[in-house]
Tab-separated table of C-alpha atoms in Angstrom:
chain	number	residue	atom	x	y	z
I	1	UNK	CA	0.890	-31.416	31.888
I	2	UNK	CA	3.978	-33.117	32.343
I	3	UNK	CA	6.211	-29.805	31.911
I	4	UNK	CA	7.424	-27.914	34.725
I	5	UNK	CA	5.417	-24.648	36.440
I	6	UNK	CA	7.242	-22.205	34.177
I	7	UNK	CA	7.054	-24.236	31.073
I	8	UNK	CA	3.189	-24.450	31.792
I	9	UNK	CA	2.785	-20.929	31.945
I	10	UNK	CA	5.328	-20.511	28.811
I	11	UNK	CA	2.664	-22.662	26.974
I	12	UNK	CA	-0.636	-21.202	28.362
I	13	UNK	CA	1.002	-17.437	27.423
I	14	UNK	CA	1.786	-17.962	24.302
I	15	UNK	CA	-2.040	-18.563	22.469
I	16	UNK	CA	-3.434	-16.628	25.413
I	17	UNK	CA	-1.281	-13.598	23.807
I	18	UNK	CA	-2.345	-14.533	20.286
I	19	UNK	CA	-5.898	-14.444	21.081
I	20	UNK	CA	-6.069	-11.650	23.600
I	21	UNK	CA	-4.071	-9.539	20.970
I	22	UNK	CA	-6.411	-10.240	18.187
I	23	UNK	CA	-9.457	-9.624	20.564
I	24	UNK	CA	-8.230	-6.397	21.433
I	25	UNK	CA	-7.711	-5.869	18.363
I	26	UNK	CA	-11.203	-6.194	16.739
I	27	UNK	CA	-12.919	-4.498	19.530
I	28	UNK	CA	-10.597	-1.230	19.112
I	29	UNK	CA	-11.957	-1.613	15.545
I	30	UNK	CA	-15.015	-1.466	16.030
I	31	UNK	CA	-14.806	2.284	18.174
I	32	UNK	CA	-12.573	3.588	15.547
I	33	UNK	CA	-12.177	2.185	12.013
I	34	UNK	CA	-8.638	1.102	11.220
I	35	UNK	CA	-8.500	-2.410	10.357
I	36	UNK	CA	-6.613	-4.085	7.808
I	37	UNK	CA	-5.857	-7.707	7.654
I	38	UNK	CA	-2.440	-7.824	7.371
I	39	UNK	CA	-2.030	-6.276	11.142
I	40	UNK	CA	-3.041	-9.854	12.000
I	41	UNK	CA	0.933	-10.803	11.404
I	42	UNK	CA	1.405	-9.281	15.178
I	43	UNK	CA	0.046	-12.482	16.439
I	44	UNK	CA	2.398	-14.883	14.395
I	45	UNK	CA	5.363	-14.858	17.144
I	46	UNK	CA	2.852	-16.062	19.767
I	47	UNK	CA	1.682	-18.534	17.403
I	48	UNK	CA	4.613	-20.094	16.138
I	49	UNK	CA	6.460	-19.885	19.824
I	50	UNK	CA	3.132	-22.344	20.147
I	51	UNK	CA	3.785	-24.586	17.693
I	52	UNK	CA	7.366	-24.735	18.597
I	53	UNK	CA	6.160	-25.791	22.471
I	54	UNK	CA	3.891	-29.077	20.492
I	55	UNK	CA	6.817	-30.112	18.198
I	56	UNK	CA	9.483	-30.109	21.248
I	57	UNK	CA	6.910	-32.427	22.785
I	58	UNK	CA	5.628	-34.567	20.060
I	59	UNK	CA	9.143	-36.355	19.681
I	60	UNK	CA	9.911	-38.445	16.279
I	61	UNK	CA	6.287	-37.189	15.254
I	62	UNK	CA	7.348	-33.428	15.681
I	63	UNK	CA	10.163	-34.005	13.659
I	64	UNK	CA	8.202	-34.849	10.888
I	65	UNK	CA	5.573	-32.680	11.188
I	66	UNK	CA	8.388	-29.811	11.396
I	67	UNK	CA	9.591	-31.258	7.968
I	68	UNK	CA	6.431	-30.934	6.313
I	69	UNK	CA	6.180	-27.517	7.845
I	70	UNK	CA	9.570	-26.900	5.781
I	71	UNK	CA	8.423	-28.536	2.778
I	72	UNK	CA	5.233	-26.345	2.638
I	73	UNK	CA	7.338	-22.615	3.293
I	74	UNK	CA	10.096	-23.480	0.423
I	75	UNK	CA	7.974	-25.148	-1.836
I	76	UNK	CA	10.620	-27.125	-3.462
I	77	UNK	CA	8.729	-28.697	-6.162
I	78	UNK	CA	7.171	-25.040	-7.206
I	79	UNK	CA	10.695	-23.629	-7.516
I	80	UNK	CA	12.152	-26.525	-10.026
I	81	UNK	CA	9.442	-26.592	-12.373
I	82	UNK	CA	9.296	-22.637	-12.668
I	83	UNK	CA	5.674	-22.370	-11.113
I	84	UNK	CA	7.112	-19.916	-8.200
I	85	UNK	CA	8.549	-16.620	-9.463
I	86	UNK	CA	10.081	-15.044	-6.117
I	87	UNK	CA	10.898	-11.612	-6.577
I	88	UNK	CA	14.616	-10.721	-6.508
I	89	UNK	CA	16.153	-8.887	-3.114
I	90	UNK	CA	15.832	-4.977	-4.696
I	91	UNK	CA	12.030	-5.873	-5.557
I	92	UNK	CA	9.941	-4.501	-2.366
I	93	UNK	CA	6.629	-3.464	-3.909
I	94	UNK	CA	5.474	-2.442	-6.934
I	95	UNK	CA	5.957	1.035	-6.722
I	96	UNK	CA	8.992	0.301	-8.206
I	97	UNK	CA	7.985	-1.165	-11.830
I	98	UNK	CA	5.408	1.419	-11.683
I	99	UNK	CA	7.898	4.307	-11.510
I	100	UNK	CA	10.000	2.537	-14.276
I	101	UNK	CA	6.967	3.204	-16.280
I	102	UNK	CA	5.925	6.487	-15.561
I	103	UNK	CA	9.448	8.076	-15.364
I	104	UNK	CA	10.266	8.249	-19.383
I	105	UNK	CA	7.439	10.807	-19.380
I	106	UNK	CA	8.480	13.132	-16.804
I	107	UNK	CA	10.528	16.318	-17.075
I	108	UNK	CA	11.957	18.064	-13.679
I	109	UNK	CA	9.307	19.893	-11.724
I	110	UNK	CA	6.308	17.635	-13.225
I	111	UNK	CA	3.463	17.353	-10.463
I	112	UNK	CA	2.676	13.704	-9.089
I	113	UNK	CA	-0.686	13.172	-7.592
I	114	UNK	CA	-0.714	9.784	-5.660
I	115	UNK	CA	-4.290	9.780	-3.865
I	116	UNK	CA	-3.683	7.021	-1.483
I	117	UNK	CA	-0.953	9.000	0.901
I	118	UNK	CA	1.352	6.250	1.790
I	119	UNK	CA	2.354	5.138	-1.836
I	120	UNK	CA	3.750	8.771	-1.847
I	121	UNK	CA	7.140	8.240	-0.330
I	122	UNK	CA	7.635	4.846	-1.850
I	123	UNK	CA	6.633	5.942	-5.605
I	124	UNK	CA	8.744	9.181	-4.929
I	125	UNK	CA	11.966	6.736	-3.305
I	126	UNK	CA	11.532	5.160	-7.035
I	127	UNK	CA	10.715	7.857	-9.299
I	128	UNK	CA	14.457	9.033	-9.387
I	129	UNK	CA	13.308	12.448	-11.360
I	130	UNK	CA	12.978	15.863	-9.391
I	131	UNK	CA	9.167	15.691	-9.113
I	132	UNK	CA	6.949	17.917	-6.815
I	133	UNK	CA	4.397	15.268	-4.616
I	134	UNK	CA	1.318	15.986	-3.784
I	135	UNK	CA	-1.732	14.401	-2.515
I	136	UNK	CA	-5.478	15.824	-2.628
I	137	UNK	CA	-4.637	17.331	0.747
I	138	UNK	CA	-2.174	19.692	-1.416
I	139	UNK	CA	1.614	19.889	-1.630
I	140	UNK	CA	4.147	17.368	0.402
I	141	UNK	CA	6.723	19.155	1.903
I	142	UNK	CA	8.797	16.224	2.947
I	143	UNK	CA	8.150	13.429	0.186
I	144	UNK	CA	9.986	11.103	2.061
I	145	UNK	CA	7.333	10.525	4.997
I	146	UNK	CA	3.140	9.898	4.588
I	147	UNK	CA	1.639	12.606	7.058
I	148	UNK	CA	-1.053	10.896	8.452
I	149	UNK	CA	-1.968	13.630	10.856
I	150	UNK	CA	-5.467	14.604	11.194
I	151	UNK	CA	-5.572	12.618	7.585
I	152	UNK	CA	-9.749	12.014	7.128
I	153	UNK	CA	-10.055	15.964	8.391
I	154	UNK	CA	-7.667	17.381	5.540
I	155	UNK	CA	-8.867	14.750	2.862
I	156	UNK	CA	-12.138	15.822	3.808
I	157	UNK	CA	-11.544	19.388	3.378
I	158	UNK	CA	-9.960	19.296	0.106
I	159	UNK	CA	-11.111	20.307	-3.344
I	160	UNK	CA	-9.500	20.253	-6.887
I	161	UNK	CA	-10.284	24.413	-6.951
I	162	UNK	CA	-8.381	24.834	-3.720
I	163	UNK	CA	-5.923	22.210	-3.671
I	164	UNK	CA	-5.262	21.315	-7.243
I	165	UNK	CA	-5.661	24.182	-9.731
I	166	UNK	CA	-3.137	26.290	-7.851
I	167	UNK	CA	-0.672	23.361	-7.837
I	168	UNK	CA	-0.846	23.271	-11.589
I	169	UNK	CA	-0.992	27.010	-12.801
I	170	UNK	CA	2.403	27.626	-12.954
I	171	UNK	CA	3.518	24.767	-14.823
I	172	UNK	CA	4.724	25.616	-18.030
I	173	UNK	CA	3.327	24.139	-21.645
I	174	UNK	CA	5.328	21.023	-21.688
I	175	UNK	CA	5.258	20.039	-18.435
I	176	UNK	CA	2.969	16.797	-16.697
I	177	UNK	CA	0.896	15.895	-14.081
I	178	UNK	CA	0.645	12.914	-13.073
I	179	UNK	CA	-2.195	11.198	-11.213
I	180	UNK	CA	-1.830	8.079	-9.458
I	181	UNK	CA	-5.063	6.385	-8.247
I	182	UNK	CA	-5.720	2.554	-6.492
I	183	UNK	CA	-6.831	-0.085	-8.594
I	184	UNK	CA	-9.758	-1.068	-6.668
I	185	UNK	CA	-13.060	1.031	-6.184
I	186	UNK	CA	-14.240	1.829	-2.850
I	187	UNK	CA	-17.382	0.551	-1.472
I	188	UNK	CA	-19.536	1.781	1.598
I	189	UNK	CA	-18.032	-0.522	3.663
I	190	UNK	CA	-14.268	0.746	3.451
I	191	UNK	CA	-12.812	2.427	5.430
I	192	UNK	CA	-13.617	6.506	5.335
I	193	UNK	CA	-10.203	7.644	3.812
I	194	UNK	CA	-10.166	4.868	1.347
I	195	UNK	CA	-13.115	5.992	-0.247
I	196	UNK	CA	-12.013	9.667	0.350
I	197	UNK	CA	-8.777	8.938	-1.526
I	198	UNK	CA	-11.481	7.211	-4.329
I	199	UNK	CA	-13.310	10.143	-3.793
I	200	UNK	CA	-10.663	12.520	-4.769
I	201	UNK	CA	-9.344	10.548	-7.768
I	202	UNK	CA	-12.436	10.915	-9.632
I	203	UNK	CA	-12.766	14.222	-9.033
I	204	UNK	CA	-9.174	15.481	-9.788
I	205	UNK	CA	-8.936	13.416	-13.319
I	206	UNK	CA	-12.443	14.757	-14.180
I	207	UNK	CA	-11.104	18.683	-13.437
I	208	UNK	CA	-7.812	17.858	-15.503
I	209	UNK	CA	-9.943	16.395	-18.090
I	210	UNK	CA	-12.396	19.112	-19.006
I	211	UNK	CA	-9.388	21.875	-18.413
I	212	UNK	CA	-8.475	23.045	-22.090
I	213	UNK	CA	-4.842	23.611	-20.444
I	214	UNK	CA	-4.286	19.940	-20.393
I	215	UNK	CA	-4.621	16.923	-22.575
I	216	UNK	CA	-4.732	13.886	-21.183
I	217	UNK	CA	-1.977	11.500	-22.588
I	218	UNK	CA	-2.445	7.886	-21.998
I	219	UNK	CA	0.512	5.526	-20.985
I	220	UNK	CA	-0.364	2.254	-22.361
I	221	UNK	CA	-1.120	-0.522	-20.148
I	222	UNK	CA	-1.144	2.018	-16.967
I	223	UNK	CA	-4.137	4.403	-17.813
I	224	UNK	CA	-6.831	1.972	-17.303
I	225	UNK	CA	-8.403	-0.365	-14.104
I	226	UNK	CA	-7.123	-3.729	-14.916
I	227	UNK	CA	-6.758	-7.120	-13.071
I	228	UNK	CA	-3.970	-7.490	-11.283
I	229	UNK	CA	-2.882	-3.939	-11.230
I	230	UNK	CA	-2.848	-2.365	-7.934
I	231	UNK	CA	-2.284	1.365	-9.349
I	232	UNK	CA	-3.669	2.910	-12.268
I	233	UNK	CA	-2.136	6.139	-13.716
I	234	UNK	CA	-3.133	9.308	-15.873
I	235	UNK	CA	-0.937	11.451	-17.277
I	236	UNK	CA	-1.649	15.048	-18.785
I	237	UNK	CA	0.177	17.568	-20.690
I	238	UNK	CA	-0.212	21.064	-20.218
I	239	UNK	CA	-0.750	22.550	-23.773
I	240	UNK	CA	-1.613	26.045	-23.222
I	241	UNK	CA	-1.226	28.975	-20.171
């Protein structure tokens, strides 16, 4: 109240933004599902240009409460006695340990099946072996982008006699595929290409498995649902033609 006209309006913006944001959010979710919780980070700026207006107003007070503020982000404490692990600068997701794992086993030309699209570029940025991607929806022509284009349609559409078995006949005895599932089983309430891509990673490690041209090969501590994993992998050998 005692700011001037424009810093009024400055103040009244800011968590009317946040919240009209949000709102407009939700409702667009619930025409068309494509929700995830982590889109709610749009409304931070608004937010913390709001908490920025309070503390330049709350004087001595907002100097401390900024301080806390501080406190609370670095977690000093955490970082002396070893509790908080950060993650060095060349860690940006897991993809990264995972294709550590996965690429002693490979030989050039392997197939990689990653089920949920956009860990395709990412595993394939990591991978660092001349693989050819694919996803249910068949071969990825350009591993370095997640085609999201008409995605539920094609996921929809696609079946291990159509889209896999042709991917692997010409591989020769030797050779892998690799199938990279998430961690977490779908449910009725996820979203439809989240339980598609669940969908399709049952399916395609049953037809591998009952194919007499492949045996599956475990990799130890990556071939199995586990807590705290967020991918789980099966690898197969092709044994005969």
């Amino acid at each position: 109240r005692r700011g001037t006209t424009a810093y009024r309006r400055a103040v009244l913006a800011a968590p009317l933004l946040a919240g009209a944001t949000l709102g407009a959010g939700w409702l667009a979710a619930q025409i068309t599902p494509a929700w995830s919780v982590r889109y709610v980070a749009i409304v931070l700026p608004p937010l913390v240009l709001t908490a920025a207006f309070g503390l330049a107003r709350a004087a001595r007070l907002g100097f401390v409460a900024l301080g806390l503020i501080v406190l609370i982000w670095i977690q000093p404490l955490a970082r002396i006695d070893g509790a908080l692990k950060p993650l060095r600068a060349d860690v940006k997701s897991t993809e990264k340990g995972l294709a550590a794992r996965v690429a002693p086993y490979l030989v050039p030309s392997d197939v990689v099946v990653v089920t949920q699209l956009e860990e395709g570029p990412v595993l394939h940025y990591y991978l660092h072996v001349p693989v050819h991607l694919a996803t249910p929806a068949g071969p990825v022509s350009d591993p370095g982008v997640a085609d999201w284009r008409d995605a539920t349609d094609r996921l929809t559409a696609a079946t291990p006699a159509v889209d896999l078995l042709p991917l692997v006949a010409g591989l020769h005895i030797g050779q892998h595929v690799v199938v990279v599932c998430p961690r977490q089983a779908s449910t009725a309430h996820e979203l439809p290409w989240f339980r598609l891509m669940d969908t399709h990673c049952r399916d395609w490690n049953a037809t591998l498995a009952s194919d007499s041209r492949f045996q599956p090969a475990p990799i130890a501590g990556l071939d199995a649902v586990q807590p705290g994993m967020s991918r789980y992998v099966t690898l197969y050998n092709k044994v005969s033609m």
